[in-house]
Coordinates of C-alpha atoms in Angstrom, one line a residue:
X1 CA 0.3 -0.4 0.3
X2 CA 1.1 3.5 -0.6
X3 CA 2.1 4.9 2.4
X4 CA 2.3 8.7 0.8
X5 CA -1.8 10.2 2.1
X6 CA -0.6 8.7 5.3
X7 CA 2.3 10.0 5.5
X8 CA 0.5 13.9 4.8
X9 CA -2.0 12.8 7.6
X10 CA 0.9 12.7 10.5
X11 CA 2.5 16.0 8.8
X12 CA -0.8 17.7 9.7
X13 CA -1.3 16.5 13.5
X14 CA 0.0 19.4 16.0
X15 CA 2.6 18.4 18.5
X16 CA 4.3 20.3 21.3
X17 CA 1.5 21.1 23.7
X18 CA -1.3 19.8 25.5
X19 CA -4.5 18.9 23.5
X20 CA -7.7 17.4 25.0
X21 CA -10.9 17.3 23.4
X22 CA -14.7 16.3 24.5
X23 CA -16.5 14.4 22.1
X24 CA -20.2 13.6 23.3
X25 CA -22.6 12.1 21.0
X26 CA -25.9 14.0 19.9
X27 CA -27.9 11.2 21.6
X28 CA -29.9 13.2 24.3
X29 CA -29.9 15.6 27.4
X30 CA -26.2 16.9 28.7
X31 CA -26.0 14.2 31.8
X32 CA -24.4 15.0 35.3
X33 CA -21.2 12.9 34.0
X34 CA -21.1 14.0 30.7
X35 CA -20.6 17.5 32.1
X36 CA -18.0 16.5 34.9
X37 CA -16.4 14.8 31.6
X38 CA -16.1 18.1 30.1
X39 CA -15.1 19.8 32.9
X40 CA -12.2 17.7 33.8
X41 CA -11.1 17.6 30.1
X42 CA -11.3 21.7 30.0
X43 CA -9.2 21.9 32.9
X44 CA -6.5 19.7 31.9
X45 CA -6.2 21.8 29.1
X46 CA -6.3 25.3 30.5
X47 CA -3.9 24.0 33.4
X48 CA -1.6 23.3 31.3
X49 CA -2.1 26.0 28.5
X50 CA -3.0 23.8 25.6
X51 CA -6.0 23.4 23.7
X52 CA -9.8 21.9 23.9
X53 CA -11.1 20.3 21.0
X54 CA -14.7 19.7 20.7
X55 CA -15.6 17.0 18.3
X56 CA -19.0 15.3 17.5
X57 CA -19.6 11.6 17.4
X58 CA -22.2 11.0 15.4
X59 CA -21.9 7.5 13.6
X60 CA -24.7 5.3 15.8
X61 CA -26.8 7.2 13.2
X62 CA -30.0 5.6 14.8
X63 CA -29.5 6.7 18.0
X64 CA -29.2 10.4 17.2
X65 CA -31.6 12.7 18.7
X66 CA -32.9 16.6 16.8
X67 CA -31.6 19.2 18.7
X68 CA -29.3 17.5 20.4
X69 CA -26.2 19.0 19.1
X70 CA -27.5 22.3 20.0
X71 CA -28.0 21.1 23.5
X72 CA -23.7 20.5 23.5
X73 CA -23.4 23.5 22.5
X74 CA -25.0 25.6 24.6
X75 CA -24.2 23.2 27.5
X76 CA -20.5 24.4 27.2
X77 CA -21.2 28.0 26.3
X78 CA -23.2 28.9 29.0
X79 CA -20.6 26.7 31.3
X80 CA -17.5 28.8 29.9
X81 CA -16.2 25.3 28.5
X82 CA -15.0 27.1 25.7
X83 CA -13.1 25.3 22.9
X84 CA -10.5 26.0 20.4
X85 CA -11.4 23.8 17.7
X86 CA -14.8 22.4 16.6
X87 CA -17.2 21.9 14.0
X88 CA -18.4 25.6 14.5
X89 CA -15.3 27.6 14.2
X90 CA -12.6 25.0 12.4
X91 CA -9.2 24.4 13.1
X92 CA -6.2 22.7 11.5
X93 CA -7.4 19.0 12.0
X94 CA -10.8 19.1 11.1
X95 CA -13.6 18.3 10.2
X96 CA -14.5 18.1 13.9
X97 CA -17.7 15.8 12.7
X98 CA -17.1 12.5 12.6
X99 CA -19.7 11.6 9.6
X100 CA -18.1 14.0 7.7
X101 CA -14.7 12.2 8.3
X102 CA -15.7 8.8 7.0
X103 CA -13.7 8.6 4.1
X104 CA -10.6 8.6 6.8
X105 CA -11.4 5.3 8.5
X106 CA -11.9 2.4 6.0
X107 CA -8.0 3.9 4.6
X108 CA -7.1 2.9 8.3
X109 CA -8.9 -0.2 8.2
X110 CA -7.7 -1.8 5.1
X111 CA -4.0 -0.6 6.6
X112 CA -4.6 -2.4 9.4
X113 CA -5.8 -5.9 7.5
X114 CA -2.3 -5.6 5.5
X115 CA -0.3 -5.3 8.4
X116 CA -2.3 -8.5 9.7
X117 CA -3.8 -6.7 12.7
X118 CA -7.1 -6.7 11.5
X119 CA -9.2 -8.8 8.9
X120 CA -12.1 -8.8 6.5
X121 CA -15.1 -10.7 7.8
X122 CA -17.7 -11.9 5.9
X123 CA -20.0 -14.0 8.6
X124 CA -23.6 -12.7 9.4
X125 CA -23.1 -11.5 13.4
X126 CA -25.2 -8.9 14.8
X127 CA -23.1 -6.2 15.3
X128 CA -25.5 -4.5 17.9
X129 CA -25.2 -7.6 19.9
X130 CA -21.3 -7.1 20.1
X131 CA -21.4 -3.2 20.6
X132 CA -23.6 -3.9 23.6
X133 CA -21.2 -6.5 25.1
X134 CA -23.8 -9.6 24.7
X135 CA -21.4 -10.9 21.8
X136 CA -20.1 -14.6 22.5
X137 CA -16.7 -14.9 22.1
X138 CA -16.3 -17.4 19.3
X139 CA -13.7 -18.3 17.1
X140 CA -14.0 -16.5 13.7
X141 CA -13.7 -18.7 10.4
X142 CA -13.0 -15.5 8.6
X143 CA -9.4 -14.9 10.7
X144 CA -7.9 -17.9 9.1
X145 CA -8.7 -16.8 5.6
X146 CA -5.5 -15.6 3.6
X147 CA -5.3 -11.9 2.8
X148 CA -5.8 -13.0 -1.2
X149 CA -8.4 -14.4 -0.2
X150 CA -10.4 -12.1 1.6
X151 CA -9.5 -9.2 -0.6
X152 CA -10.9 -10.9 -3.5
X153 CA -14.3 -11.8 -1.9
X154 CA -14.1 -8.1 -1.2
X155 CA -13.3 -6.7 -4.6
X156 CA -16.1 -9.3 -5.5
X157 CA -18.5 -7.1 -4.1
X158 CA -19.4 -9.5 -0.8
X159 CA -20.9 -7.7 2.3
X160 CA -18.3 -7.7 5.2
X161 CA -17.1 -6.0 8.4
X162 CA -13.6 -5.4 9.5
X163 CA -12.7 -7.0 12.8
X164 CA -9.4 -6.6 15.0
X165 CA -7.1 -9.4 15.3
X166 CA -6.4 -10.0 18.7
X167 CA -3.4 -12.4 19.7
X168 CA -4.6 -15.0 21.1
X169 CA -1.3 -15.6 23.2
X170 CA 0.5 -13.1 25.8
X171 CA -1.1 -9.7 27.6
X172 CA -1.5 -6.5 27.0
X173 CA -0.6 -3.5 29.5
X174 CA -1.9 -0.1 29.6
X175 CA -1.6 2.8 32.1
X176 CA -4.6 5.1 33.4
X177 CA -3.9 8.6 35.4
X178 CA -6.4 7.4 37.8
X179 CA -6.1 3.6 38.4
X180 CA -2.5 3.1 37.4
X181 CA -1.4 0.0 35.5
X182 CA -3.6 -2.5 33.8
X183 CA -2.6 -5.6 32.8
X184 CA -5.2 -7.9 30.9
X185 CA -4.8 -11.3 28.9
X186 CA -5.3 -11.0 25.0
X187 CA -7.4 -14.0 25.2
X188 CA -10.2 -12.2 27.0
X189 CA -10.7 -9.4 24.4
X190 CA -13.0 -10.3 21.8
X191 CA -12.2 -9.5 17.7
X192 CA -14.1 -6.4 17.9
X193 CA -15.8 -4.7 14.8
X194 CA -13.8 -1.9 13.6
X195 CA -15.8 -1.0 10.6
X196 CA -19.8 -1.9 9.7
X197 CA -21.1 -3.3 6.9
X198 CA -22.4 0.3 6.0
X199 CA -19.4 2.0 5.6
X200 CA -19.2 4.1 9.2
X201 CA -16.9 3.0 11.6
X202 CA -17.7 1.8 15.4
X203 CA -17.2 4.2 18.1
X204 CA -14.2 1.9 19.6
X205 CA -12.9 2.7 15.6
X206 CA -13.7 6.0 15.2
X207 CA -11.9 7.5 18.5
X208 CA -8.5 6.4 18.3
X209 CA -8.3 7.2 15.0
X210 CA -9.2 10.7 15.2
X211 CA -7.7 11.3 18.6
X212 CA -4.4 10.4 17.1
X213 CA -5.1 12.4 14.1
X214 CA -6.0 15.6 16.0
X215 CA -3.1 15.5 18.2
X216 CA -5.3 14.5 21.4
X217 CA -2.9 14.1 24.2
X218 CA -5.1 13.1 27.3
X219 CA -8.2 11.0 27.1
X220 CA -10.6 11.4 29.7
X221 CA -13.8 9.3 29.7
X222 CA -16.0 7.3 31.8
X223 CA -14.6 4.1 33.8
X224 CA -17.1 1.8 31.7
X225 CA -14.3 2.3 28.9
X226 CA -11.9 0.4 31.0
X227 CA -12.7 -3.0 29.6
X228 CA -12.1 -1.3 26.1
X229 CA -8.7 0.3 26.8
X230 CA -6.6 -2.5 25.6
X231 CA -8.4 -2.8 22.7
X232 CA -7.5 0.8 21.8
X233 CA -3.9 0.5 23.2
X234 CA -3.5 -2.7 20.7
X235 CA -4.8 -0.2 17.9
X236 CA -2.6 2.5 18.8
X237 CA 0.6 -0.2 18.9
X238 CA -0.6 -1.7 15.9
X239 CA -0.3 1.7 13.7
X240 CA 3.1 2.6 15.7
X241 CA 1.2 5.5 17.3
X242 CA 2.1 7.0 21.0
X243 CA -0.6 6.0 23.3
X244 CA -2.3 9.2 25.1
X245 CA -2.8 9.6 28.9
X246 CA -5.8 7.6 29.7
X247 CA -8.0 9.1 32.3
X248 CA -10.9 6.7 33.2
X249 CA -13.1 8.8 35.6
X250 CA -15.3 6.8 38.3
X251 CA -19.3 7.1 38.1
X252 CA -21.6 9.8 39.1
X253 CA -24.1 7.3 41.1
X254 CA -27.6 8.1 42.4
X255 CA -27.1 6.0 45.1
X256 CA -24.9 3.4 46.1
X257 CA -25.6 1.0 43.9
X258 CA -27.3 2.9 40.8
X259 CA -25.9 5.0 38.2
X260 CA -27.8 8.1 37.7
X261 CA -29.8 7.9 35.0
X262 CA -32.3 10.4 32.5
X263 CA -34.8 7.0 32.4
X264 CA -35.2 6.9 36.8
X265 CA -35.5 11.1 36.3
X266 CA -32.4 12.1 37.5
X267 CA -32.0 15.6 36.9
X268 CA -29.5 16.5 33.4
X269 CA -27.5 20.4 33.5
X270 CA -30.7 21.6 31.7
X271 CA -33.2 20.1 34.8
X272 CA -31.1 21.5 37.2
X273 CA -31.2 24.9 35.2
X274 CA -35.2 24.7 35.2
X275 CA -35.1 23.6 39.0
X276 CA -33.5 27.2 40.3
X277 CA -29.9 25.8 40.3
X278 CA -26.9 28.4 38.8
X279 CA -24.4 27.6 36.5
X280 CA -21.3 28.6 38.7
X281 CA -22.9 26.4 41.8
X282 CA -23.2 23.3 39.6
X283 CA -20.0 23.7 37.8
X284 CA -18.3 23.9 41.7
X285 CA -20.6 21.1 42.8
X286 CA -19.8 18.9 39.9
X287 CA -15.7 19.3 39.9
X288 CA -16.0 17.6 43.6
X289 CA -17.9 14.5 42.2
X290 CA -15.0 12.4 42.7
X291 CA -12.1 15.1 42.7
X292 CA -10.2 16.8 45.4
X293 CA -7.9 19.8 45.8
X294 CA -4.9 19.5 47.7
X295 CA -2.3 21.3 50.2
X296 CA -3.7 24.8 51.3
X297 CA -7.0 24.1 49.4
X298 CA -7.6 20.9 51.0
X299 CA -10.6 22.2 53.1
X300 CA -11.7 24.7 50.8
X301 CA -15.3 24.5 49.2
X302 CA -15.8 26.9 46.6
X303 CA -14.4 27.7 43.7
X304 CA -14.8 29.6 40.5
X305 CA -13.8 28.2 37.3
X306 CA -10.4 30.4 37.2
X307 CA -9.5 28.9 40.7
X308 CA -9.8 25.4 39.8
X309 CA -7.8 25.9 36.4
X310 CA -4.7 27.2 38.7
X311 CA -5.3 24.2 40.6
X312 CA -6.7 21.3 39.1
X313 CA -4.9 17.9 38.9
X314 CA -6.1 14.7 37.7
X315 CA -4.3 13.0 39.9
X316 CA -6.5 13.9 42.6
X317 CA -9.5 12.3 41.1
X318 CA -10.6 9.7 43.2
X319 CA -11.0 5.7 42.2
X320 CA -14.3 5.6 44.0
X321 CA -17.7 6.3 42.5
X322 CA -19.6 9.7 43.5
X323 CA -22.7 9.9 44.8
X324 CA -25.0 12.5 43.7
X325 CA -26.6 14.6 46.4
X326 CA -28.9 17.1 45.7
X327 CA -29.0 18.6 49.0
X328 CA -25.6 19.4 49.0
X329 CA -25.7 20.9 45.4
X330 CA -28.4 23.0 46.8
X331 CA -26.2 24.1 50.0
X332 CA -23.8 25.3 47.2
X333 CA -26.4 26.9 45.1
X334 CA -27.7 29.1 48.2
X335 CA -23.9 30.5 48.6
X336 CA -23.5 31.2 45.5
X337 CA -26.8 33.2 45.4
X338 CA -26.3 34.7 48.7
X339 CA -22.5 35.7 47.5
X340 CA -24.1 37.4 44.7
X341 CA -24.1 41.4 43.8
X342 CA -27.9 43.2 44.1
X343 CA -27.7 43.6 40.5
X344 CA -26.5 40.0 39.6
X345 CA -29.3 38.9 41.3
X346 CA -32.1 40.5 40.4
X347 CA -31.0 39.8 36.8
X348 CA -32.0 36.1 37.7
X349 CA -34.5 36.8 40.1
X350 CA -36.4 38.9 37.8
X351 CA -38.5 36.3 35.8
X352 CA -39.6 34.3 39.3
X353 CA -40.6 37.8 40.7
X354 CA -42.4 39.0 37.7
X355 CA -44.1 35.2 37.3
X356 CA -45.6 35.7 41.1
X357 CA -46.2 39.1 41.1
X358 CA -48.4 41.2 38.8
X359 CA -49.6 44.1 41.1
X360 CA -48.7 47.0 39.0
X361 CA -47.6 49.3 42.7
X362 CA -44.9 47.1 43.9
X363 CA -41.3 47.8 42.8
X364 CA -39.8 44.5 42.0
X365 CA -36.5 45.3 42.7
X366 CA -37.1 46.4 46.4
X367 CA -38.7 43.0 46.8
X368 CA -35.3 40.9 45.2
X369 CA -32.6 42.5 48.4
X370 CA -35.8 40.6 50.8
X371 CA -35.1 37.0 48.8
X372 CA -31.7 36.6 48.4
X373 CA -30.6 36.0 51.5
X374 CA -33.0 33.4 52.2
X375 CA -33.2 31.3 48.9
X376 CA -31.3 28.0 47.7
X377 CA -32.5 27.9 44.0
X378 CA -34.5 30.7 42.7
X379 CA -37.3 28.2 42.8
X380 CA -37.5 29.5 46.6
X381 CA -38.6 33.3 45.4
X382 CA -41.9 32.8 44.1
X383 CA -43.6 30.9 47.5
X384 CA -42.4 33.9 49.2
X385 CA -43.3 37.1 47.4
X386 CA -46.7 35.7 46.1
X387 CA -48.6 37.4 48.6
X388 CA -47.3 41.0 47.5
X389 CA -49.7 40.3 44.2
X390 CA -52.8 38.5 46.4
X391 CA -53.5 38.3 50.1
X392 CA -54.2 35.0 50.8
X393 CA -57.1 33.6 52.9
X394 CA -55.5 32.9 56.6
X395 CA -55.8 31.9 60.0
X396 CA -56.1 34.9 63.0
X397 CA -54.1 32.4 65.3
X398 CA -51.6 34.0 62.7
X399 CA -51.5 37.3 64.9
X400 CA -50.8 35.1 68.5
X401 CA -47.3 35.2 69.0
X402 CA -45.9 34.3 72.1
X403 CA -42.3 36.1 71.9
X404 CA -44.1 39.1 70.8
X405 CA -46.7 38.5 73.3
X406 CA -49.4 38.9 70.4
X407 CA -52.9 37.8 70.7
X408 CA -56.3 38.5 68.5
X409 CA -57.1 40.9 71.1
X410 CA -54.1 42.8 71.3
X411 CA -53.6 42.6 67.5
X412 CA -57.0 43.6 66.9
X413 CA -56.2 47.2 69.2
X414 CA -52.8 47.6 67.4
X415 CA -54.3 47.5 64.0
X416 CA -56.7 50.0 64.6
X417 CA -54.4 51.9 66.4
X418 CA -52.0 52.0 63.6
X419 CA -54.5 52.4 60.7
X420 CA -55.1 56.7 61.3
X421 CA -51.2 57.2 62.0
X422 CA -50.2 55.3 58.6
X423 CA -53.1 57.6 57.0
X424 CA -51.8 60.5 58.3
X425 CA -48.4 59.9 56.4
X426 CA -47.4 63.0 54.2
X427 CA -44.7 60.9 52.4
X428 CA -44.7 57.1 51.7
X429 CA -40.9 56.3 52.6
X430 CA -39.3 53.5 54.4
X431 CA -37.9 56.4 56.9
X432 CA -41.2 57.9 57.4
X433 CA -43.2 54.3 57.7
X434 CA -40.8 53.1 60.5
X435 CA -40.5 56.7 62.4
X436 CA -44.4 56.5 62.6
X437 CA -44.6 52.7 63.7
X438 CA -41.7 52.7 66.0
X439 CA -43.0 56.2 67.4
X440 CA -46.5 54.9 68.9
X441 CA -45.0 51.7 70.1
X442 CA -42.8 54.0 72.2
X443 CA -45.9 56.7 73.0
X444 CA -48.1 53.4 73.9
X445 CA -44.6 52.5 76.1
X446 CA -45.1 49.0 74.2
X447 CA -42.3 46.8 72.4
X448 CA -42.1 47.4 68.9
X449 CA -43.3 43.4 67.9
X450 CA -46.5 44.5 69.6
X451 CA -47.0 46.7 66.9
X452 CA -45.1 45.4 63.7
X453 CA -46.2 42.1 64.3
X454 CA -50.3 42.7 63.7
X455 CA -49.1 44.9 60.8
X456 CA -47.3 42.3 58.9
X457 CA -49.5 39.7 59.4
X458 CA -52.3 41.9 57.9
X459 CA -50.7 42.7 55.0
X460 CA -48.8 39.1 54.8
X461 CA -51.5 36.3 55.6
X462 CA -48.2 34.5 56.2
X463 CA -46.2 33.2 59.3
X464 CA -42.9 34.0 57.7
X465 CA -42.0 36.8 55.2
X466 CA -39.2 38.3 53.4
X467 CA -39.0 41.6 55.4
X468 CA -40.6 42.8 58.0
X469 CA -43.8 45.4 58.4
X470 CA -42.2 48.2 57.4
X471 CA -40.8 47.0 54.4
X472 CA -43.7 45.5 53.7
X473 CA -45.6 48.7 53.8
X474 CA -43.2 50.4 51.8
X475 CA -43.4 48.0 48.8
X476 CA -46.9 47.4 48.6
X477 CA -47.9 51.3 48.7
X478 CA -50.0 53.4 51.1
X479 CA -53.7 52.2 49.3
X480 CA -52.7 48.8 49.3
X481 CA -51.7 49.0 53.1
X482 CA -54.7 50.5 54.5
X483 CA -56.9 48.2 52.6
X484 CA -55.3 45.3 53.9
X485 CA -54.9 46.6 57.2
X486 CA -58.8 47.3 56.9
X487 CA -59.4 44.2 56.4
X488 CA -57.1 42.3 59.1
X489 CA -59.4 44.9 61.4
X490 CA -62.9 43.5 59.9
X491 CA -61.9 40.0 60.3
X492 CA -60.3 39.8 63.8
X493 CA -63.6 42.0 64.9

């Protein structure tokens, strides 16, 4: 075989830098394990000052989901996992979509056959069963065909697949950053399909060819691919190519026995966003699913993407599976919400405030600061503020508060005394309302709570509110405040 074309392909490969890739299949949503793989892969490249490549692996055409590629793009962009080369921006070793590279793979498969490292197989076996790991290993009669006989059958138009030719004796050893050296007996490996009858490569073949031709130095993937790594390693050796650093990450689990699964209702990245979690918190928490900082950062919990770029090392990833704890994520999310600037929080909170409050006189920018410190997710906003829109039905028992020393009788008295004071205010501002209510309590020689609690209850109809009586008066406005207090007097009478 003329090697000129292959030599030209080798000359295109970038060298002298760390190059990593995220290579998802557009088969659905971005699950948490996928996001963690993308994040770790990105961090390896950025920590080393290298290049991060996005590649779309769409060779399994039967599983493609419409719109899934856009989900991949949008998720990475929202998470600020910027790529240096990819389908949308190109690069020196494109194309970056596997089906657009399909002419490459057959050439390399035929080269392997000529090298004696693969063979043409004409048997009618279920490739799908092999792909799923359910194929029962038996001696393939096509394995012993001479190259000349097999080639003649191919040229005669007979349907075939290309299989890897694994030695029956000896062992294969590969290295993994997390798991160390792993050795397997060759007789435990099957002659996997490399090229399918439709002319498309299998995932196991295409990703090896693409990783080499794109100069990938570190391959990050789930530990479920550990069993395939010996066969990948043998392919690299068969071509005489350097083996990249393998990083096989343990799975993210729902519990001690079950991996996370959309089928079981476990959330994707998009689901978490819809549930009110914010991207920085999700990324921070997902990074810690199996990875732990060392040294001076060992006890630290909160990291920005910039922090992680500085300190991230794959050697610190645990061999053990990690359990996804949504309550822990909620803790992280609440921290990030509380640490935000008022302006940034309002930008996130505004849609939730508008969905809950339609009263035109309510200034949402006054409401947002009241809830910022009381939210673990953005979904906590609406239930706290819906009373601004409409006073709910409530029991008079809410007026009874042991600590405030209020009951129904003295609450009625407090509202009757407070109503004319508020009616007489020349200005409706926080300071004027505060002065009026505190002044009335002093005049009556009462603690502030004796006045404030009945007012807050009448205005909200809730036992717990963001903000006290003064804030509620200010936000509801004069007309609505007085109306609700009159309704409270009527209800207590």
